[in-house]
Tab-separated table of C-alpha atoms in Angstrom:
chain	number	residue	atom	x	y	z
D	1	MET	CA	-41.321	-72.235	-1.627
D	2	LYS	CA	-38.408	-74.254	-0.114
D	3	LYS	CA	-40.341	-77.365	-0.783
D	4	LEU	CA	-40.772	-76.515	-4.276
D	5	TYR	CA	-37.246	-75.544	-4.770
D	6	LEU	CA	-36.278	-78.743	-3.298
D	7	ALA	CA	-38.494	-80.911	-5.638
D	8	LEU	CA	-37.558	-79.142	-8.516
D	9	LEU	CA	-33.890	-79.582	-7.748
D	10	LEU	CA	-34.380	-83.259	-7.067
D	11	ALA	CA	-36.300	-83.622	-10.324
D	12	GLY	CA	-32.963	-82.020	-11.881
D	13	SER	CA	-31.024	-84.535	-10.322
D	14	LEU	CA	-32.475	-87.555	-11.188
D	15	THR	CA	-32.781	-86.657	-14.737
D	16	THR	CA	-29.159	-85.910	-15.340
D	17	ALA	CA	-28.265	-89.322	-13.071
D	18	PHE	CA	-30.496	-91.458	-14.916
D	19	ALA	CA	-29.241	-90.455	-18.330
D	20	GLN	CA	-25.668	-90.786	-17.068
D	21	ASP	CA	-26.736	-94.464	-15.680
D	22	HIS	CA	-28.266	-95.468	-18.978
D	23	PRO	CA	-25.841	-94.281	-21.468
D	24	GLY	CA	-27.607	-96.144	-24.367
D	25	MET	CA	-30.555	-94.041	-23.695
D	26	LYS	CA	-31.212	-91.863	-26.915
D	27	THR	CA	-33.826	-89.947	-28.935
D	28	MET	CA	-35.121	-92.390	-31.252
D	29	ASP	CA	-33.516	-91.046	-33.876
D	30	LEU	CA	-31.976	-94.673	-34.898
D	31	THR	CA	-33.364	-95.914	-38.312
D	32	ALA	CA	-34.593	-99.930	-38.381
D	33	ALA	CA	-31.043	-100.292	-40.249
D	34	GLN	CA	-29.091	-98.456	-37.847
D	35	MET	CA	-30.477	-100.471	-35.086
D	36	ALA	CA	-29.695	-103.713	-36.669
D	37	HIS	CA	-25.924	-103.064	-36.385
D	38	TYR	CA	-26.352	-103.542	-32.625
D	39	MET	CA	-29.112	-106.195	-32.419
D	40	ALA	CA	-27.495	-109.598	-33.586
D	41	PRO	CA	-27.736	-112.128	-32.624
D	42	GLY	CA	-30.626	-112.506	-30.562
D	43	TRP	CA	-32.447	-115.066	-28.230
D	44	ASN	CA	-36.073	-115.922	-27.455
D	45	LEU	CA	-37.533	-115.882	-24.109
D	46	GLY	CA	-39.960	-118.687	-25.607
D	47	ASN	CA	-42.707	-120.451	-23.770
D	48	THR	CA	-42.833	-118.059	-21.057
D	49	LEU	CA	-44.900	-114.878	-21.558
D	50	GLU	CA	-46.849	-116.325	-24.200
D	51	ALA	CA	-48.146	-119.474	-22.338
D	52	GLY	CA	-51.656	-120.508	-21.660
D	53	SER	CA	-54.935	-121.588	-23.017
D	54	TYR	CA	-57.682	-120.021	-25.475
D	55	ASP	CA	-60.405	-120.856	-23.091
D	56	ASN	CA	-59.113	-117.596	-21.220
D	57	ASN	CA	-59.211	-115.443	-24.036
D	58	PHE	CA	-60.740	-111.919	-23.541
D	59	THR	CA	-60.494	-112.461	-19.866
D	60	ALA	CA	-57.946	-111.829	-17.052
D	61	ALA	CA	-58.473	-115.296	-15.914
D	62	ALA	CA	-54.711	-116.159	-16.448
D	63	GLY	CA	-53.225	-113.765	-14.211
D	64	THR	CA	-49.112	-113.441	-13.842
D	65	ALA	CA	-48.915	-117.079	-12.754
D	66	SER	CA	-49.200	-118.055	-16.577
D	67	GLU	CA	-45.653	-117.093	-17.119
D	68	THR	CA	-44.557	-120.630	-15.806
D	69	ALA	CA	-47.532	-122.605	-17.129
D	70	TRP	CA	-45.188	-124.167	-20.056
D	71	GLN	CA	-41.934	-123.709	-18.370
D	72	PRO	CA	-41.001	-123.944	-14.605
D	73	THR	CA	-38.865	-120.520	-14.200
D	74	LYS	CA	-39.967	-117.151	-13.176
D	75	THR	CA	-37.787	-114.916	-15.374
D	76	THR	CA	-35.073	-113.041	-13.030
D	77	GLN	CA	-32.342	-110.340	-13.559
D	78	GLN	CA	-29.653	-113.287	-13.303
D	79	ILE	CA	-31.128	-114.955	-16.413
D	80	LEU	CA	-31.041	-111.902	-18.920
D	81	ASP	CA	-27.593	-110.924	-17.375
D	82	ALA	CA	-26.471	-114.413	-18.527
D	83	VAL	CA	-27.974	-114.156	-21.907
D	84	LYS	CA	-25.995	-110.958	-22.306
D	85	ALA	CA	-22.734	-112.658	-20.898
D	86	ASN	CA	-23.230	-115.357	-23.670
D	87	GLY	CA	-23.270	-113.337	-26.604
D	88	PHE	CA	-26.521	-111.884	-27.206
D	89	ASN	CA	-27.520	-108.567	-28.102
D	90	SER	CA	-31.225	-108.576	-28.153
D	91	VAL	CA	-34.067	-110.505	-26.633
D	92	ARG	CA	-37.537	-111.301	-28.285
D	93	ILE	CA	-40.030	-111.602	-25.781
D	94	PRO	CA	-43.236	-113.698	-27.057
D	95	CYS	CA	-46.511	-112.396	-25.310
D	96	ALA	CA	-49.830	-113.082	-24.668
D	97	TRP	CA	-52.360	-110.523	-24.264
D	98	VAL	CA	-55.996	-111.467	-25.086
D	99	MET	CA	-55.514	-115.212	-23.885
D	100	GLY	CA	-56.125	-114.284	-20.198
D	101	HIS	CA	-54.912	-110.896	-19.677
D	102	ILE	CA	-57.694	-108.723	-20.891
D	103	ALA	CA	-59.433	-106.394	-17.797
D	104	ASP	CA	-62.140	-104.939	-20.349
D	105	LYS	CA	-62.905	-106.677	-23.661
D	106	SER	CA	-65.008	-103.716	-25.003
D	107	ALA	CA	-62.038	-101.392	-24.610
D	108	MET	CA	-59.409	-104.286	-24.727
D	109	THR	CA	-57.849	-102.979	-21.464
D	110	ILE	CA	-55.029	-104.856	-20.363
D	111	ASP	CA	-54.862	-106.557	-16.696
D	112	PRO	CA	-52.379	-103.950	-14.946
D	113	ALA	CA	-50.807	-106.807	-13.022
D	114	TRP	CA	-49.677	-108.153	-16.335
D	115	MET	CA	-48.317	-105.220	-17.850
D	116	SER	CA	-46.656	-104.559	-14.933
D	117	ARG	CA	-44.816	-108.139	-15.383
D	118	VAL	CA	-43.884	-107.417	-18.776
D	119	LYS	CA	-42.442	-103.912	-17.777
D	120	GLU	CA	-40.479	-105.666	-15.180
D	121	ILE	CA	-39.013	-108.003	-17.680
D	122	ILE	CA	-38.466	-105.637	-20.227
D	123	ASP	CA	-36.095	-103.487	-17.693
D	124	TYR	CA	-34.076	-106.724	-16.942
D	125	CYS	CA	-33.298	-106.642	-20.429
D	126	ILE	CA	-32.315	-103.134	-20.631
D	127	ASN	CA	-30.366	-103.322	-17.644
D	128	ALA	CA	-28.273	-106.362	-18.776
D	129	GLY	CA	-27.594	-103.945	-21.912
D	130	LEU	CA	-29.941	-106.158	-24.362
D	131	TYR	CA	-32.515	-104.761	-26.991
D	132	VAL	CA	-36.182	-106.033	-26.665
D	133	ILE	CA	-38.878	-107.190	-29.312
D	134	ILE	CA	-42.373	-107.319	-27.879
D	135	ASN	CA	-44.831	-109.004	-29.794
D	136	ASP	CA	-48.454	-110.089	-29.952
D	137	HIS	CA	-47.835	-114.229	-30.069
D	138	TRP	CA	-50.380	-116.604	-31.320
D	139	ASP	CA	-52.507	-115.195	-27.950
D	140	GLY	CA	-55.132	-117.879	-28.496
D	141	GLY	CA	-55.566	-117.860	-32.024
D	142	TRP	CA	-57.936	-114.813	-31.610
D	143	LEU	CA	-56.101	-113.037	-34.376
D	144	GLU	CA	-53.579	-115.021	-36.039
D	145	TYR	CA	-56.187	-117.862	-36.985
D	146	ASP	CA	-59.748	-116.698	-36.353
D	147	GLY	CA	-58.635	-113.548	-38.114
D	148	PHE	CA	-57.892	-115.259	-41.308
D	149	THR	CA	-60.928	-117.593	-41.390
D	150	THR	CA	-63.059	-117.221	-44.238
D	151	GLU	CA	-66.236	-116.105	-42.015
D	152	ALA	CA	-64.066	-113.662	-39.852
D	153	ASP	CA	-65.561	-110.413	-39.285
D	154	VAL	CA	-62.524	-108.609	-40.607
D	155	SER	CA	-63.747	-105.063	-39.409
D	156	ALA	CA	-64.421	-106.289	-35.830
D	157	LYS	CA	-61.087	-107.962	-35.657
D	158	LYS	CA	-59.373	-104.838	-36.756
D	159	GLU	CA	-61.295	-102.607	-34.080
D	160	GLN	CA	-59.973	-105.223	-31.376
D	161	LEU	CA	-56.361	-105.174	-32.806
D	162	ARG	CA	-56.497	-101.339	-32.640
D	163	LYS	CA	-57.437	-101.115	-29.431
D	164	LEU	CA	-55.076	-103.646	-28.053
D	165	TRP	CA	-51.922	-102.250	-29.627
D	166	THR	CA	-53.152	-98.783	-28.744
D	167	ASN	CA	-52.824	-99.731	-25.039
D	168	ILE	CA	-49.838	-101.733	-25.422
D	169	ALA	CA	-48.194	-98.742	-27.004
D	170	ASN	CA	-49.115	-96.102	-24.593
D	171	ALA	CA	-48.340	-98.553	-21.587
D	172	LEU	CA	-45.011	-98.696	-23.229
D	173	LYS	CA	-44.536	-95.090	-24.922
D	174	ASP	CA	-41.640	-93.853	-22.525
D	175	TYR	CA	-39.185	-96.816	-23.223
D	176	ASP	CA	-36.689	-95.447	-25.999
D	177	GLU	CA	-35.761	-97.119	-29.003
D	178	ARG	CA	-34.234	-100.295	-27.475
D	179	VAL	CA	-37.882	-101.506	-26.994
D	180	ILE	CA	-39.106	-102.538	-30.220
D	181	PHE	CA	-43.196	-103.610	-31.350
D	182	ALA	CA	-44.063	-106.914	-33.464
D	183	GLY	CA	-47.685	-106.665	-34.187
D	184	LEU	CA	-47.898	-110.527	-34.636
D	185	ASN	CA	-46.125	-113.835	-34.771
D	186	GLU	CA	-47.038	-116.540	-37.151
D	187	PRO	CA	-50.059	-115.422	-38.948
D	188	GLY	CA	-52.146	-118.265	-40.525
D	189	VAL	CA	-50.174	-121.050	-38.072
D	190	GLY	CA	-51.392	-122.337	-34.799
D	191	GLY	CA	-55.116	-123.451	-33.877
D	192	ALA	CA	-58.026	-121.802	-33.804
D	193	SER	CA	-59.878	-120.098	-30.726
D	194	SER	CA	-63.669	-121.746	-29.718
D	195	ASP	CA	-64.762	-118.276	-31.385
D	196	ALA	CA	-63.434	-118.898	-34.807
D	197	LYS	CA	-65.720	-118.729	-37.693
D	198	GLY	CA	-65.540	-120.568	-41.022
D	199	LYS	CA	-61.980	-122.340	-42.034
D	200	LEU	CA	-58.805	-120.916	-43.021
D	201	MET	CA	-58.380	-118.990	-46.121
D	202	LEU	CA	-56.203	-121.445	-47.437
D	203	THR	CA	-57.593	-124.566	-49.151
D	204	ASN	CA	-54.273	-126.427	-48.162
D	205	GLN	CA	-52.454	-124.844	-45.023
D	206	TRP	CA	-49.222	-126.747	-45.592
D	207	SER	CA	-49.054	-126.381	-49.667
D	208	PRO	CA	-51.439	-123.356	-50.719
D	209	SER	CA	-51.951	-122.004	-54.012
D	210	ASP	CA	-51.018	-118.860	-55.245
D	211	ALA	CA	-54.190	-117.390	-55.380
D	212	ASP	CA	-55.239	-118.117	-51.726
D	213	LEU	CA	-51.782	-117.011	-50.734
D	214	LYS	CA	-52.823	-113.584	-52.266
D	215	LYS	CA	-56.068	-113.064	-50.500
D	216	PHE	CA	-54.418	-114.007	-47.232
D	217	THR	CA	-51.738	-111.588	-47.792
D	218	ASP	CA	-53.728	-109.135	-48.530
D	219	ARG	CA	-55.748	-109.212	-45.549
D	220	LEU	CA	-52.893	-109.434	-43.303
D	221	ILE	CA	-51.153	-106.323	-44.951
D	222	GLU	CA	-54.707	-104.638	-43.481
D	223	TYR	CA	-54.203	-105.794	-40.213
D	224	GLU	CA	-50.598	-104.793	-40.047
D	225	ASN	CA	-51.770	-101.646	-41.323
D	226	VAL	CA	-54.134	-101.421	-38.549
D	227	PHE	CA	-51.055	-102.142	-35.910
D	228	VAL	CA	-48.517	-99.599	-37.247
D	229	ASP	CA	-51.230	-96.660	-37.366
D	230	ALA	CA	-52.313	-97.704	-33.694
D	231	VAL	CA	-48.627	-97.448	-32.699
D	232	ARG	CA	-47.993	-94.010	-34.500
D	233	ALA	CA	-51.200	-92.032	-32.994
D	234	THR	CA	-50.227	-92.745	-29.824
D	235	GLY	CA	-47.629	-90.293	-30.233
D	236	GLY	CA	-44.211	-89.600	-28.351
D	237	ASN	CA	-41.314	-91.958	-28.701
D	238	ASN	CA	-44.068	-94.182	-30.712
D	239	VAL	CA	-43.668	-91.680	-33.503
D	240	LYS	CA	-40.661	-92.920	-34.510
D	241	ARG	CA	-40.251	-96.340	-32.799
D	242	VAL	CA	-39.027	-99.284	-35.024
D	243	LEU	CA	-41.602	-101.532	-35.936
D	244	VAL	CA	-41.646	-105.329	-37.194
D	245	VAL	CA	-44.402	-106.456	-39.464
D	246	GLN	CA	-44.743	-110.508	-40.399
D	247	GLY	CA	-45.029	-112.083	-43.806
D	248	PRO	CA	-47.366	-114.665	-44.546
D	249	MET	CA	-46.821	-117.614	-41.923
D	250	THR	CA	-43.211	-116.092	-41.421
D	251	ASN	CA	-42.546	-118.672	-44.167
D	252	ILE	CA	-39.478	-117.200	-46.193
D	253	GLY	CA	-40.791	-118.372	-49.648
D	254	TYR	CA	-44.306	-117.164	-49.251
D	255	THR	CA	-42.890	-113.955	-48.006
D	256	VAL	CA	-40.268	-113.155	-50.807
D	257	LYS	CA	-42.976	-113.734	-53.226
D	258	HIS	CA	-46.027	-112.251	-52.186
D	259	PHE	CA	-45.262	-109.550	-49.429
D	260	ASP	CA	-44.477	-106.186	-50.488
D	261	ALA	CA	-43.366	-104.186	-47.313
D	262	SER	CA	-44.065	-101.088	-49.373
D	263	ARG	CA	-47.618	-101.266	-49.056
D	264	ILE	CA	-47.282	-101.052	-45.065
D	265	ASP	CA	-48.157	-97.320	-44.994
D	266	ASP	CA	-45.979	-95.660	-42.224
D	267	THR	CA	-45.671	-92.141	-41.439
D	268	ALA	CA	-42.170	-93.004	-39.842
D	269	LYS	CA	-39.158	-92.994	-42.301
D	270	ASP	CA	-36.959	-96.223	-42.560
D	271	ARG	CA	-38.560	-97.533	-39.403
D	272	LEU	CA	-39.834	-100.808	-40.365
D	273	MET	CA	-38.437	-104.502	-39.904
D	274	VAL	CA	-39.609	-107.565	-41.817
D	275	GLU	CA	-40.060	-110.802	-39.663
D	276	ILE	CA	-39.447	-114.690	-40.926
D	277	HIS	CA	-39.169	-117.918	-39.164
D	278	SER	CA	-37.042	-121.153	-39.924
D	279	TYR	CA	-37.145	-124.574	-38.901
D	280	ASP	CA	-35.570	-125.831	-42.059
D	281	PRO	CA	-35.448	-128.286	-43.181
D	282	TYR	CA	-38.304	-130.164	-40.992
D	283	ASN	CA	-36.788	-133.682	-40.605
D	284	PHE	CA	-33.522	-132.319	-38.976
D	285	CYS	CA	-35.272	-129.669	-37.114
D	286	GLN	CA	-38.520	-130.405	-36.103
D	287	ASN	CA	-39.711	-134.190	-36.694
D	288	THR	CA	-39.896	-136.543	-33.489
D	289	ASP	CA	-40.900	-139.416	-35.467
D	290	ALA	CA	-37.904	-141.878	-35.538
D	291	LYS	CA	-39.145	-143.734	-38.355
D	292	THR	CA	-38.724	-140.490	-40.943
D	293	ALA	CA	-36.448	-137.841	-38.854
D	294	TYR	CA	-32.899	-138.054	-39.569
D	295	TYR	CA	-30.226	-136.843	-36.819
D	296	TYR	CA	-26.995	-135.616	-38.682
D	297	TRP	CA	-26.004	-132.880	-41.320
D	298	VAL	CA	-24.261	-133.874	-44.535
D	299	GLU	CA	-20.663	-134.492	-43.954
D	300	HIS	CA	-20.961	-134.938	-40.305
D	301	ALA	CA	-22.895	-138.254	-40.196
D	302	PRO	CA	-21.725	-141.623	-39.326
D	303	LYS	CA	-20.508	-144.055	-42.184
D	304	ARG	CA	-23.123	-146.200	-41.863
D	305	ALA	CA	-25.876	-143.599	-41.230
D	306	THR	CA	-28.839	-143.656	-44.169
D	307	LYS	CA	-30.538	-140.576	-42.876
D	308	PHE	CA	-28.945	-137.110	-42.957
D	309	SER	CA	-29.391	-133.863	-44.810
D	310	THR	CA	-28.234	-133.552	-48.133
D	311	ARG	CA	-26.221	-131.111	-49.953
D	312	GLN	CA	-29.344	-129.519	-51.453
D	313	ASP	CA	-30.781	-129.033	-47.910
D	314	GLU	CA	-27.696	-126.767	-47.449
D	315	GLN	CA	-27.880	-124.920	-50.420
D	316	SER	CA	-31.869	-124.382	-50.150
D	317	ILE	CA	-30.637	-122.386	-46.789
D	318	LYS	CA	-28.448	-120.214	-48.533
D	319	ASN	CA	-30.866	-119.355	-51.447
D	320	SER	CA	-33.643	-118.560	-49.054
D	321	PHE	CA	-31.521	-116.091	-47.059
D	322	ALA	CA	-30.159	-114.515	-50.597
D	323	SER	CA	-33.871	-114.140	-51.417
D	324	LEU	CA	-34.530	-112.325	-48.519
D	325	ASN	CA	-31.751	-109.873	-48.905
D	326	ALA	CA	-33.028	-108.915	-52.449
D	327	ALA	CA	-36.843	-108.565	-51.379
D	328	PHE	CA	-36.215	-106.598	-48.145
D	329	VAL	CA	-32.677	-105.913	-47.055
D	330	ASP	CA	-31.619	-104.481	-50.456
D	331	LYS	CA	-34.995	-102.201	-50.321
D	332	GLY	CA	-34.551	-100.835	-46.629
D	333	TYR	CA	-36.144	-103.164	-44.585
D	334	PRO	CA	-33.907	-105.388	-42.339
D	335	VAL	CA	-35.307	-108.876	-41.748
D	336	ILE	CA	-36.010	-110.259	-38.251
D	337	LEU	CA	-35.666	-114.261	-38.310
D	338	GLY	CA	-37.863	-114.361	-35.226
D	339	GLU	CA	-37.386	-118.186	-34.540
D	340	TYR	CA	-34.870	-120.630	-35.578
D	341	GLY	CA	-33.831	-123.875	-33.596
D	342	ALA	CA	-33.167	-127.445	-34.229
D	343	ILE	CA	-34.104	-129.955	-31.540
D	344	ARG	CA	-31.458	-131.915	-29.401
D	345	ARG	CA	-32.326	-135.449	-29.346
D	346	THR	CA	-30.764	-137.637	-26.689
D	347	LEU	CA	-29.885	-140.861	-28.612
D	348	SER	CA	-29.305	-144.375	-26.971
D	349	ALA	CA	-26.427	-146.224	-28.451
D	350	THR	CA	-29.100	-148.343	-30.708
D	351	GLU	CA	-30.381	-145.058	-31.781
D	352	GLY	CA	-27.488	-143.400	-33.003
D	353	ASP	CA	-24.360	-141.654	-32.496
D	354	GLN	CA	-24.801	-139.147	-30.049
D	355	THR	CA	-21.709	-136.842	-30.595
D	356	LYS	CA	-22.270	-136.870	-34.264
D	357	HIS	CA	-25.591	-135.959	-33.400
D	358	ASP	CA	-24.302	-132.949	-31.339
D	359	GLU	CA	-21.593	-132.144	-34.004
D	360	SER	CA	-24.335	-131.760	-36.626
D	361	ARG	CA	-26.442	-129.571	-34.827
D	362	GLN	CA	-23.402	-127.286	-34.120
D	363	TYR	CA	-23.016	-127.174	-37.969
D	364	TRP	CA	-26.534	-126.325	-38.690
D	365	TYR	CA	-26.671	-123.607	-36.018
D	366	GLN	CA	-23.686	-122.114	-37.295
D	367	LEU	CA	-24.655	-122.463	-40.886
D	368	ILE	CA	-28.215	-120.791	-40.268
D	369	THR	CA	-26.447	-117.935	-37.988
D	370	ALA	CA	-23.929	-117.142	-40.407
D	371	GLU	CA	-26.069	-117.419	-44.010
D	372	ALA	CA	-28.749	-114.945	-42.171
D	373	MET	CA	-26.371	-112.298	-40.947
D	374	GLN	CA	-24.200	-112.361	-44.184
D	375	ASP	CA	-27.543	-111.609	-45.840
D	376	GLY	CA	-28.744	-109.243	-43.269
D	377	VAL	CA	-31.148	-110.943	-41.335
D	378	ILE	CA	-31.138	-110.679	-37.332
D	379	PRO	CA	-31.353	-114.192	-35.832
D	380	PHE	CA	-33.033	-115.012	-32.764
D	381	VAL	CA	-32.859	-118.463	-31.404
D	382	TRP	CA	-35.783	-119.976	-29.780
D	383	ASP	CA	-35.457	-121.235	-26.348
D	384	THR	CA	-37.725	-123.387	-24.443
D	385	ASN	CA	-36.281	-123.577	-21.399
D	386	ALA	CA	-36.898	-127.438	-21.384
D	387	THR	CA	-34.777	-130.265	-20.789
D	388	GLY	CA	-34.391	-133.920	-21.718
D	389	SER	CA	-34.898	-134.945	-25.530
D	390	ASN	CA	-36.158	-132.901	-28.360
D	391	THR	CA	-35.703	-129.751	-26.787
D	392	LEU	CA	-34.645	-126.331	-27.826
D	393	THR	CA	-32.902	-124.784	-24.672
D	394	VAL	CA	-29.866	-122.940	-25.086
D	395	ILE	CA	-29.689	-121.461	-21.668
D	396	ASN	CA	-30.619	-122.943	-18.542
D	397	ARG	CA	-32.811	-120.370	-16.625
D	398	ARG	CA	-32.454	-122.200	-13.325
D	399	ASP	CA	-28.959	-120.988	-12.798
D	400	GLY	CA	-28.507	-119.006	-15.710
D	401	SER	CA	-25.533	-121.917	-17.225
D	402	VAL	CA	-25.299	-122.788	-20.586
D	403	PHE	CA	-27.582	-125.737	-21.317
D	404	ASP	CA	-26.319	-126.918	-24.763
D	405	GLN	CA	-22.847	-125.872	-25.422
D	406	TYR	CA	-22.886	-127.117	-29.015
D	407	ASP	CA	-25.872	-125.170	-30.237
D	408	LEU	CA	-24.340	-121.896	-28.622
D	409	SER	CA	-21.145	-122.684	-29.617
D	410	GLY	CA	-22.526	-123.315	-33.474
D	411	ILE	CA	-24.233	-119.505	-32.837
D	412	THR	CA	-21.206	-117.786	-31.719
D	413	ALA	CA	-19.044	-119.260	-34.739
D	414	GLY	CA	-21.539	-118.169	-36.971
D	415	VAL	CA	-21.567	-114.891	-35.680
D	416	GLY	CA	-17.819	-114.710	-35.970
D	417	GLU	CA	-18.215	-115.836	-39.442
D	418	ALA	CA	-20.351	-113.349	-40.572
D	419	LYS	CA	-19.379	-110.323	-38.661
D	420	LYS	CA	-17.473	-108.263	-41.245
D	421	ASP	CA	-20.211	-108.887	-44.126
D	422	TYR	CA	-23.146	-107.846	-41.545
D	423	GLU	CA	-21.312	-104.650	-40.375
D	424	SER	CA	-20.957	-103.815	-43.985
D	425	ILE	CA	-24.921	-104.346	-44.417
D	426	PHE	CA	-25.258	-102.374	-41.417
D	427	PRO	CA	-22.662	-99.976	-40.361
D	428	ALA	CA	-22.323	-98.321	-37.137
D	429	PRO	CA	-24.404	-95.051	-37.156
D	430	PRO	CA	-22.524	-92.115	-38.676
D	431	THR	CA	-22.993	-89.750	-35.531
D	432	THR	CA	-21.065	-89.590	-32.462
D	433	ASP	CA	-24.574	-89.020	-30.667
D	434	ILE	CA	-25.394	-92.759	-31.165
D	435	SER	CA	-23.901	-95.292	-29.164
D	436	PRO	CA	-24.792	-99.042	-28.695
D	437	VAL	CA	-26.429	-100.070	-25.254
D	438	SER	CA	-23.526	-100.130	-22.570
D	439	ALA	CA	-23.435	-103.268	-20.736
D	440	GLY	CA	-22.020	-104.492	-17.384
D	441	LYS	CA	-22.045	-102.506	-14.316
D	442	SER	CA	-22.621	-99.402	-16.109
D	443	SER	CA	-26.047	-100.439	-17.524
D	444	GLY	CA	-27.636	-100.710	-13.744
D	445	GLY	CA	-29.530	-98.040	-12.215
D	446	ASN	CA	-28.114	-95.667	-9.155
D	447	VAL	CA	-31.088	-95.607	-6.126
D	448	TYR	CA	-31.186	-92.351	-4.611
D	449	ASP	CA	-32.696	-91.108	-1.196
D	450	LEU	CA	-35.394	-88.220	-1.032
D	451	CYS	CA	-32.216	-85.182	-1.230
D	452	GLY	CA	-31.025	-86.646	-4.385
D	453	ARG	CA	-28.198	-88.415	-2.820
D	454	VAL	CA	-27.029	-91.865	-4.095
D	455	VAL	CA	-27.074	-94.690	-1.492
D	456	LYS	CA	-26.399	-97.729	-3.751
D	457	SER	CA	-25.033	-97.868	-7.469
D	458	HIS	CA	-25.345	-100.040	-10.596
D	459	VAL	CA	-28.655	-101.720	-9.273
D	460	SER	CA	-30.585	-103.937	-11.674
D	461	ASN	CA	-33.510	-104.834	-9.708
D	462	PHE	CA	-34.474	-102.710	-6.513
D	463	ARG	CA	-37.232	-105.192	-5.058
D	464	GLU	CA	-34.141	-107.643	-5.075
D	465	THR	CA	-31.749	-104.942	-3.476
D	466	SER	CA	-30.919	-105.054	0.642
D	467	LEU	CA	-31.685	-101.266	1.842
D	468	PRO	CA	-32.833	-99.940	5.085
D	469	LYS	CA	-36.418	-98.935	5.842
D	470	GLY	CA	-37.195	-95.994	3.794
D	471	ILE	CA	-38.537	-94.014	0.481
D	472	TYR	CA	-36.408	-94.307	-2.686
D	473	LEU	CA	-36.314	-92.882	-6.011
D	474	PHE	CA	-34.930	-95.445	-8.746
D	475	GLN	CA	-35.270	-94.941	-12.472
D	476	GLY	CA	-37.610	-92.054	-11.945
D	477	LYS	CA	-40.036	-93.903	-9.565
D	478	LYS	CA	-40.614	-93.803	-5.849
D	479	PHE	CA	-40.202	-97.125	-3.921
D	480	VAL	CA	-40.743	-97.985	-0.199
D	481	LYS	CA	-38.803	-100.319	1.728
D	482	ASP	CA	-40.354	-101.388	5.266
């Protein structure tokens, strides 16, 4: 009886302490629009958990080592703390699951070691005071390409998608509203796997017809309804969790014209967001061909420059975000700009003016960030942790420093410019029961001994904490130091 009493007392003290240590924990009552108030701007943990090869599709061959397959740095608490310290409020974590992390294909069971690592990184984000988006990224093309081919077995793909998201959702069910699920990444973009059957549904992938896009979008909505149903069916916190659905190819124009978010049948009310991406204009943001790329933004180019953006490019960006506002935000669907970025080029004296290029890029980041937020779109900058020329890196993960101050300064200025308009679209929730995720020391957890006494406060990562040998409790789980 004494042992039972002690266990009950300890459980009660841990529950209370855990809630106090994590004042951002709530009861899943935030709508998508209320969540949006706290989320901008966002940052991508790019080229990390989504890395791998489609040769490993439907196997567990990739293992946790795939985290550093496309970039050199293992993710740490320090990195996510640096992301928060530099003004970001959310992290999008692109994830592979099928591409090397499936322990049983028939049940779409996820490799336990991989799921444990995903959870560990989610915890880093929450400890840092960040909201989190977890998705199923390109993932070897198993669905985002193969599922949109002319001879795809759509019924079989739906069943695989249902099982996959059922397993993900069950594993992450106990996380509160700070963790958001996104069903896909860029449906229709990226290469096929060796299992693909037939051709992509679009006759011309880069300039598809309206008829092709309608058929493509119809299939996309079928898949996304499976994703939403699978998550909701797992119960618990997932009944009201905010979910993100993607437009066709996450292209702004195609999504505005063809994607009707009301066709997503969701049992939860006001819990959906729509996702698009933007690397526009291409010649400034992504083109690496020196003959056709341009390095400067209008009014920031050297006097003798012949290749730079135009005022029409700038107006097109403004029109795009305004169209998203009208098509989705005004109808109750916040929009995620899941990826955006302009590559940083290292120019020689003969290639161009480095300072003008840096200034141009800074202006572009300010423009995109401000225009997005002013129209109720939550921007997530793409970051690959690469160095050198033609890179998209803001935070240097090696030491948590700022890799590109021009890009970060542009984002920061854009947030400041748009803050008032953004908060008028997404005002703070009108209740004292809802508060933003706390940051700083209060976001860490306490470590307790088996008597329920605090032995160390404000701990972000138990494994990196120095303690004597013994058994401890941290964030509701038992840990052993030996």
